[in-house]
Coordinates of C-alpha atoms and ligand atoms in Angstrom, one line a residue:
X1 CA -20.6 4.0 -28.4
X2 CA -23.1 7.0 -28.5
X3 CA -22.9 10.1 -29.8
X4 CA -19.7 12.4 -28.4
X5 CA -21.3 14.8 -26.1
X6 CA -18.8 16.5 -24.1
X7 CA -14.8 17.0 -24.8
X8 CA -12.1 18.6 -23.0
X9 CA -9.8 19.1 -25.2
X10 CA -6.0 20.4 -23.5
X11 CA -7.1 21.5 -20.1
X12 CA -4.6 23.2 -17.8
X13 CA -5.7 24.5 -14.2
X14 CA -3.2 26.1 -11.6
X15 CA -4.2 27.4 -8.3
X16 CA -1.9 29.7 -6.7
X17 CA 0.9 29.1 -9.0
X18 CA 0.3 25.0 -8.2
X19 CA -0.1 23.2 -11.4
X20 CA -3.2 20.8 -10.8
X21 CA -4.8 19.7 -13.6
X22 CA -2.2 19.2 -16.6
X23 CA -3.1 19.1 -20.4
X24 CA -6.3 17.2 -19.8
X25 CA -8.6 15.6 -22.4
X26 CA -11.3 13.7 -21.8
X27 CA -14.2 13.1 -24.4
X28 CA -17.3 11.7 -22.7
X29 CA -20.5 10.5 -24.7
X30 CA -24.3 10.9 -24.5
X31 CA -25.7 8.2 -21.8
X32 CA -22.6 7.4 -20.1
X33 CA -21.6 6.5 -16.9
X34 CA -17.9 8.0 -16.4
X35 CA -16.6 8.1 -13.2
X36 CA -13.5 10.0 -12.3
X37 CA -11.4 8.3 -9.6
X38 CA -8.4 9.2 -8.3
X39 CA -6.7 10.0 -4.8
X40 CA -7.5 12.7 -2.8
X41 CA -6.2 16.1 -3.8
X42 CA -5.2 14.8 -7.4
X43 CA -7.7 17.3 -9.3
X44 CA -11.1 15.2 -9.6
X45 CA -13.5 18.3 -7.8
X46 CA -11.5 20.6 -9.9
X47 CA -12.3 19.1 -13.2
X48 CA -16.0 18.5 -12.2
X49 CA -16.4 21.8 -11.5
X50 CA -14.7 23.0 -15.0
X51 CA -17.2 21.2 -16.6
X52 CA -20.1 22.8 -14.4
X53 CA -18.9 26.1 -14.9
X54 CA -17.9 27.1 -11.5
X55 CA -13.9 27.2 -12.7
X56 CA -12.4 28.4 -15.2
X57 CA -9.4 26.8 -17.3
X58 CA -6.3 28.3 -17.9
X59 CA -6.2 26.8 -21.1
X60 CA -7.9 24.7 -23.3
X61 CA -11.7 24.7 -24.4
X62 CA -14.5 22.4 -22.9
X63 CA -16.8 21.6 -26.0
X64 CA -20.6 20.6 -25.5
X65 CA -22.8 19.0 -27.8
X66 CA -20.7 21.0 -30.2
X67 CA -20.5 24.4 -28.6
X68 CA -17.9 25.9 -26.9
X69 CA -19.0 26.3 -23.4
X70 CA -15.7 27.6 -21.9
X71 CA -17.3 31.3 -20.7
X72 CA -20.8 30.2 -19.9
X73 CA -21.7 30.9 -16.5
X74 CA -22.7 27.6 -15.1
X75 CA -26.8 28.2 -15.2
X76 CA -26.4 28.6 -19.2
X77 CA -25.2 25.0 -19.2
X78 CA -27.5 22.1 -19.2
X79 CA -25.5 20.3 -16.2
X80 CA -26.8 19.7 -12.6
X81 CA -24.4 19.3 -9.7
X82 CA -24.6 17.4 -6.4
X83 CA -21.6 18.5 -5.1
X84 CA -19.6 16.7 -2.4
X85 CA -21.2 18.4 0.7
X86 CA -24.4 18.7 -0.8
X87 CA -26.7 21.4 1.2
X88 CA -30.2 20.6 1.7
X89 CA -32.3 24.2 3.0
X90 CA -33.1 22.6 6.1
X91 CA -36.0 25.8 6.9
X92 CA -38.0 24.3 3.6
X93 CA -39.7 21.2 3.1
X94 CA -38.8 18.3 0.8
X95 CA -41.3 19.5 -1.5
X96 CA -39.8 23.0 -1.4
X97 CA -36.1 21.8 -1.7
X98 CA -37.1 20.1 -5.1
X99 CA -38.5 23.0 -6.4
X100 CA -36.4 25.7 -5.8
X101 CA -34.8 25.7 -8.9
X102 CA -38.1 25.5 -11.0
X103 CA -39.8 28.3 -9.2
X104 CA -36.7 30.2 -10.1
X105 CA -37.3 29.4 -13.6
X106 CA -40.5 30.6 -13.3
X107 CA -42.8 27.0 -14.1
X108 CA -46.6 27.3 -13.2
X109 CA -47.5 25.6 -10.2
X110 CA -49.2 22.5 -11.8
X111 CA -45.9 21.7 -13.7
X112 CA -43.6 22.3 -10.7
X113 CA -46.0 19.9 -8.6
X114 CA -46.1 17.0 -11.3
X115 CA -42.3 17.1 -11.2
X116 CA -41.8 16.8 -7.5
X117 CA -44.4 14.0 -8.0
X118 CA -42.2 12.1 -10.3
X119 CA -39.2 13.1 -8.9
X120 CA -39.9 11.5 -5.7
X121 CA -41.1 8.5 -7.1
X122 CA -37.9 8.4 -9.0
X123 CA -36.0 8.3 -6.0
X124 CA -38.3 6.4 -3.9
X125 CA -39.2 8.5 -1.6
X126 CA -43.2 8.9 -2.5
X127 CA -45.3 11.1 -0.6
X128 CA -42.5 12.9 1.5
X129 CA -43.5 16.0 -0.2
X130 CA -44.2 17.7 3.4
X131 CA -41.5 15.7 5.3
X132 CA -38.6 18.5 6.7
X133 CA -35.4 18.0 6.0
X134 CA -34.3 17.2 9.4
X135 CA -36.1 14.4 9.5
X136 CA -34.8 12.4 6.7
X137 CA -31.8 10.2 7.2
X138 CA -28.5 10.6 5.5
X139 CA -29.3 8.6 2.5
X140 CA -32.8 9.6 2.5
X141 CA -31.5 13.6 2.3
X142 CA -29.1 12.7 -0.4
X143 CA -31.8 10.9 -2.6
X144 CA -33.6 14.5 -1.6
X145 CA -30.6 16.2 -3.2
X146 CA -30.2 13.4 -6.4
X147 CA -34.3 14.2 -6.7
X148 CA -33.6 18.3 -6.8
X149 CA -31.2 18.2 -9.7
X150 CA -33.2 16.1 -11.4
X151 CA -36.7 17.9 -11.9
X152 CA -34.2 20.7 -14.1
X153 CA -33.9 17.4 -16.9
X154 CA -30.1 18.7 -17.1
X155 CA -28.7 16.4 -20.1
X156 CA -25.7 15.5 -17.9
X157 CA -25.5 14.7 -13.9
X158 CA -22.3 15.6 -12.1
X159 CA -21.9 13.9 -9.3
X160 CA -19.2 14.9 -6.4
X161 CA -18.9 12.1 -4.5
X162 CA -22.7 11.9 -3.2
X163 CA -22.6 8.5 -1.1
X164 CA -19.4 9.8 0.7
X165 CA -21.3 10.4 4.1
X166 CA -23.4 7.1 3.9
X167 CA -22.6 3.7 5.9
X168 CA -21.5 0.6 3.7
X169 CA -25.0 -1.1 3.1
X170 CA -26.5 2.3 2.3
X171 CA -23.7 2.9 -0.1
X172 CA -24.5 0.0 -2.1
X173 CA -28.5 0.6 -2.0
X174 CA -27.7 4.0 -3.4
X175 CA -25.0 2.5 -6.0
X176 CA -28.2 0.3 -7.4
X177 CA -30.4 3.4 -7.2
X178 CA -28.2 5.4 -9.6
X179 CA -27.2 2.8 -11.8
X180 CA -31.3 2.3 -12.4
X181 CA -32.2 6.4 -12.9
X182 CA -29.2 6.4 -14.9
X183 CA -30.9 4.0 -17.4
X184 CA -34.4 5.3 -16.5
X185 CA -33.7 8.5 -17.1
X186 CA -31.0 8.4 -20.2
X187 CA -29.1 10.6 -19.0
X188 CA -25.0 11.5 -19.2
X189 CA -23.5 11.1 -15.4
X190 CA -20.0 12.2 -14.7
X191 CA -19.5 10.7 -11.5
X192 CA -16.4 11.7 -8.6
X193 CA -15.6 9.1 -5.7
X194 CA -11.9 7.9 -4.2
X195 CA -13.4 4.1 -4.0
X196 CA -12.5 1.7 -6.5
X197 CA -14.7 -0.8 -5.5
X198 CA -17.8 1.8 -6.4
X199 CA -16.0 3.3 -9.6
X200 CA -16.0 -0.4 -10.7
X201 CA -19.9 -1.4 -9.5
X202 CA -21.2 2.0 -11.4
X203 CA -19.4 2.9 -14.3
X204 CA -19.2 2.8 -18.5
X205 CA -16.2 4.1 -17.9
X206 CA -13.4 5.1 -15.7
X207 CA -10.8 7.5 -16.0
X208 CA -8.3 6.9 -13.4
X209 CA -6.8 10.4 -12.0
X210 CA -3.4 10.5 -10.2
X211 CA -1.7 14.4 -9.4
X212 CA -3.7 16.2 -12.2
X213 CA -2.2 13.3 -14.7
X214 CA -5.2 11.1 -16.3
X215 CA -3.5 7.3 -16.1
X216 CA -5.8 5.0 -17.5
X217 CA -9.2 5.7 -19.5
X218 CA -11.2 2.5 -19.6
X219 CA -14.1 0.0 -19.1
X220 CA -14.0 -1.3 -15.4
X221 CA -12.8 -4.6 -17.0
X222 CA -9.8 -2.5 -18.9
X223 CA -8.7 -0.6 -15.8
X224 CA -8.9 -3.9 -13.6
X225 CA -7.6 -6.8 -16.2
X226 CA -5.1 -4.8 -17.9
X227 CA -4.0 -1.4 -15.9
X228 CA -1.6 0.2 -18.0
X229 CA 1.0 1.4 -14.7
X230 CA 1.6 -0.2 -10.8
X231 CA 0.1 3.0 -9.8
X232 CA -3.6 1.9 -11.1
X233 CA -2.7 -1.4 -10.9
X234 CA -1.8 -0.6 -6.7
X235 CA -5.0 1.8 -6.9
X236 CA -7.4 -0.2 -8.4
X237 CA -7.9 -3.7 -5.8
X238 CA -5.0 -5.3 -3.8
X239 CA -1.7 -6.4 -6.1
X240 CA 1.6 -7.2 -5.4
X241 CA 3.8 -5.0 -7.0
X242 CA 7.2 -6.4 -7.1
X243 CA 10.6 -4.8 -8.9
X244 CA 11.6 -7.5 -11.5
X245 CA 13.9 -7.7 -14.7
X246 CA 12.8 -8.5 -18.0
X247 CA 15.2 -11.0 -18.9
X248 CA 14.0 -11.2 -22.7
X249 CA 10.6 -11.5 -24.0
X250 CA 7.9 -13.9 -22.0
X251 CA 10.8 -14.5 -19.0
X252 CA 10.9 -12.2 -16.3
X253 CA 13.0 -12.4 -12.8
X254 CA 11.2 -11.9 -10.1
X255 CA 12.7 -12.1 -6.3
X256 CA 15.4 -14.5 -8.0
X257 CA 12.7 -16.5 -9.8
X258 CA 13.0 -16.8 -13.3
X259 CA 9.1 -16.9 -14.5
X260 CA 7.5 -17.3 -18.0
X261 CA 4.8 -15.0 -18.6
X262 CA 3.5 -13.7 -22.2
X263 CA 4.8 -10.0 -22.2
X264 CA 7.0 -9.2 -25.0
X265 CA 8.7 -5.9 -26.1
X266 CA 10.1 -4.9 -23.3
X267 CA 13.4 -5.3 -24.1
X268 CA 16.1 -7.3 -22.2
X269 CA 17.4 -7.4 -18.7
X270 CA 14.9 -4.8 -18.5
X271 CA 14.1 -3.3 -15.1
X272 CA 10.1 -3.5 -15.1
X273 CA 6.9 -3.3 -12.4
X274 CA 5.9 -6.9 -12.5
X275 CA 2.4 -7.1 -10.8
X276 CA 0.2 -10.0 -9.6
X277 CA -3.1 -10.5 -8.1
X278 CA -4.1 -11.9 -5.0
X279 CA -6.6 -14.2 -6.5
X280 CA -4.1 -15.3 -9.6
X281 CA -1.2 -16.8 -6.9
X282 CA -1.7 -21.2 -6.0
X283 CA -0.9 -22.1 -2.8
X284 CA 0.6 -25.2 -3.7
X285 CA 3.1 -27.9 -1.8
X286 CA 6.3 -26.8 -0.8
X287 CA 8.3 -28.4 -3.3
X288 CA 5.8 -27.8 -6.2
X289 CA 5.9 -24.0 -6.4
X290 CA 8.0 -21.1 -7.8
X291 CA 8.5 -19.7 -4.4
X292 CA 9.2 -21.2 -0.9
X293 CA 7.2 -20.0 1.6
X294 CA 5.2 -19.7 5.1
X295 CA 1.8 -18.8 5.8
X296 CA 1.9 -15.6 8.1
X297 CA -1.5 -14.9 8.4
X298 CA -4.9 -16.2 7.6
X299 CA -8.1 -13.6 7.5
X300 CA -11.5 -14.9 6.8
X301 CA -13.3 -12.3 4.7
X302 CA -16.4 -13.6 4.3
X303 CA -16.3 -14.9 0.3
X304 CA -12.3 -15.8 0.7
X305 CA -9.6 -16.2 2.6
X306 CA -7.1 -13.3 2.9
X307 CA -3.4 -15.2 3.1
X308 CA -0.1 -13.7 3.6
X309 CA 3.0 -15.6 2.5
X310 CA 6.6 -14.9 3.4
X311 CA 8.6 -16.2 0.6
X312 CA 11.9 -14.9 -1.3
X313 CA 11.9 -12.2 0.9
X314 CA 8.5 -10.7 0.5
X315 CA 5.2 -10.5 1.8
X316 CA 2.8 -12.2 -0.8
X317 CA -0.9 -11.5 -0.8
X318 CA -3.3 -14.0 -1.6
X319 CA -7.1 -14.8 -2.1
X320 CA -8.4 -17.9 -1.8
X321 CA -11.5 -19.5 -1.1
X322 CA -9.5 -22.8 0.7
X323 CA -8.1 -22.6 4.0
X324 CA -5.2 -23.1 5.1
X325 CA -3.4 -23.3 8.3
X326 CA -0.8 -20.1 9.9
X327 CA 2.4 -21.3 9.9
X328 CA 2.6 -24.1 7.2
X329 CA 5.4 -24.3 5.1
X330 CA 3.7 -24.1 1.5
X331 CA 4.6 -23.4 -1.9
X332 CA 3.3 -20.2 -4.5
X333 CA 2.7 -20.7 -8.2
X334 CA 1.2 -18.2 -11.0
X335 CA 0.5 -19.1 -14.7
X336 CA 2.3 -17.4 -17.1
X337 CA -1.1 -15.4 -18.5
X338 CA -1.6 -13.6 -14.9
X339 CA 1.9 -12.1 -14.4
X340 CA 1.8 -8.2 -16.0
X341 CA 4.4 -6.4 -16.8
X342 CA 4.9 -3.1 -16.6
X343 CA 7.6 0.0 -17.6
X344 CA 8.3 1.7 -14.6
X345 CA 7.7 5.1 -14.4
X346 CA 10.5 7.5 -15.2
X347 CA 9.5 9.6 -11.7
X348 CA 6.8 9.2 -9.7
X349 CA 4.7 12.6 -10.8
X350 CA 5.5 11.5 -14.6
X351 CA 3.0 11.3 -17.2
X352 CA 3.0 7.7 -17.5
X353 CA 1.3 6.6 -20.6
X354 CA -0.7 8.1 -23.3
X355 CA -4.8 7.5 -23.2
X356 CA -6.3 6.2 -26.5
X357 CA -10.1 7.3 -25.4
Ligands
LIG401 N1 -10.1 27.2 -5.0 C1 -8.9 26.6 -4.8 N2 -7.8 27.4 -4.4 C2 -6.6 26.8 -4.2 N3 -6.4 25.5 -4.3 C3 -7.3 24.7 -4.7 C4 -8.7 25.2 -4.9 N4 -9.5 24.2 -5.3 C5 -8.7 23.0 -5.3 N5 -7.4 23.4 -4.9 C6 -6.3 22.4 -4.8 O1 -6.3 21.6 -6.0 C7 -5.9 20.3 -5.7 C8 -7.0 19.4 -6.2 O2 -8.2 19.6 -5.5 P1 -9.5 18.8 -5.8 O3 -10.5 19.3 -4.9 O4 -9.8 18.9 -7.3 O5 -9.1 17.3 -5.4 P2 -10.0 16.0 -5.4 O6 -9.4 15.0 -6.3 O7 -11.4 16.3 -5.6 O8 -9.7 15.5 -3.9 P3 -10.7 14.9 -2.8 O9 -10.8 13.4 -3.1 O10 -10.0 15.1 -1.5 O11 -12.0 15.6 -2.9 C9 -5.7 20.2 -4.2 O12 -4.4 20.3 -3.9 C10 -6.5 21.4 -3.7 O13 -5.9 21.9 -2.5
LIG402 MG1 -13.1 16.3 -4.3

């Protein structure tokens, strides 16, 4: 891991007497990719903007390269923003809209035209120095807006969910297109979006967000392999998320199923989150699974098969690259390795679990 370079260290945030962001602390390092995802209204904007300056905390300090930065107005910090509706001036040309910010800094003409040069090129978009903003299409205006923060060289990039107003395809274009400045440029990014499948594509790291809470801090692999609570576990891709009872260590009941799985110290007869994933359950025969079941539906989605299962009383989701038949009687089997267990929360807006980033 590189060297720390930002840390929030015990930050509390209220609006209007509305506790929203609790005791955070976060430490992110020099050229990462951390993306904060989370549901909407769960604080995510509200920590990206501490960290620009444009809030303060109630309490706790943010720390930068080893300064406390908690009073500086945002333009003493080296951060750049694309905030979530990012505004283009659409009366100024591309060229213009790039260089706003260095003419307000006062950079001769030569060096503010070199930029936009590089800048461009950067982003792809060579030679629409003259272009007006009108013309541009979504993703072209929000490369426009990636390309303006940039020519300021801000050590860190915070990014308020910039592909939000782009179509699917252009979404993943733009996902590429970040991930490659990031490493071009060497750069910090702290990255905001509500989609897991992006938070997973992009990031170093993600810190998983849920009512002003952090959940989970984590490599895409962490948060997805081993999610510390059924709320990331439910966030992060499709699971089924079943009540069971820890019968004793490595057996768990689940829908009346005694299972083996390779949890331990969770006690005995236990109540627990026991959580599965689509791609870990067998359709097997009838008489060779766990469960006893029939196929409801069958959904082709393009690289698998999206299957449900009514078995035991519950509606099993499964992904599967074979195909099988609606309506077949069929058994469902999971090795003991891809059942996770899980302490239930205490209440649902509970801090769950303690971080270890
Ligand atoms: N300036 C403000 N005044 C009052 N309440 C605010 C203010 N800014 C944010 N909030 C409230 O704080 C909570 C968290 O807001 P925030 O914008 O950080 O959420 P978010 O995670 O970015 O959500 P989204 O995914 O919808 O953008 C929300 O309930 C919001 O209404
Ligand atoms: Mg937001």
């Amino acid at each position: 891991m590189e060297k720390e370079l930002i840390e929030l260290s015990h930050i509390s945030k209220s609006f209007d007497g509305e506790l929203i962001l609790d005791d955070l602390n976060l430490t992110i390092h020099e050229n990462e990719f951390v993306t904060l995802l989370g549901p909407s209204g769960c604080g995510k904007t509200t920590t990206l903007r501490l960290i620009g300056g444009f809030e303060t905390p109630d309490t706790g300090r943010i720390i930068f390269d080893g300064t406390d930065i908690t009073a500086l107005a945002p333009n003493e910090r080296k951060l750049n923003t694309v905030f979530q509706k990012y505004a283009l001036f659409s009366h100024m040309s591309i060229a213009e809209n790039i260089a706003f910010g260095l003419k307000i800094s006062k950079k001769s003409k030569e060096y503010i035209h070199d930029k936009i040069k590089y800048a461009l090129k950067l982003v792809n978009l060579d030679g629409f120095e003259k272009r007006s903003v009108d013309s541009l299409s979504g993703g072209q205006q929000q490369r426009i807006a990636i390309a303006r923060a940039i020519v300021n060289e801000p050590k860190v990039l915070l990014l308020d969910e910039p592909l939000g107003a782009l179509d699917l395809k252009m979404r993943q274009d733009m996902q590429y297109e970040l991930i490659r400045l990031k490493n071009e440029l060497g750069i910090t990014f702290i990255y905001v979006t509500h989609d897991q499948e992006e938070a997973l594509t992009m990031s170093d790291t993600i810190v998983v967000m849920n009512q002003g809470y952090v959940q989970q801090i984590g490599t895409p692999e962490d948060i997805y392999n081993e999610p510390v609570n059924a709320f990331v576990a439910d966030f992060i891709g499709e699971s089924n998320i079943i009540d069971g009872i820890m019968v004793r260590d490595k057996l768990v009941r689940v829908l009346n199923t005694d299972l083996e799985c390779v949890d331990t110290g969770f006690g005995s007869n236990r109540p627990v989150d026991v959580v599965i994933r689509p791609e870990d359950l067998i359709i097997t025969d009838p008489d060779d699974g766990f469960y006893r079941g029939i196929i409801t539906s069958v959904i082709f989605k393009g690289v698998h098969y999206e299957i449900e299962v009514e078995a035991n009383g519950y509606e099993w989701l499964i992904h599967t690259t074979e195909y099988h038949e609606q309506g077949k009687p069929v058994g469902l089997r999971v090795i003991p390795f891809n059942i996770q267990i899980m302490n239930k929360p205490e209440s649902s807006d509970e801090k769950v679990v303690e971080t270890d980033a």
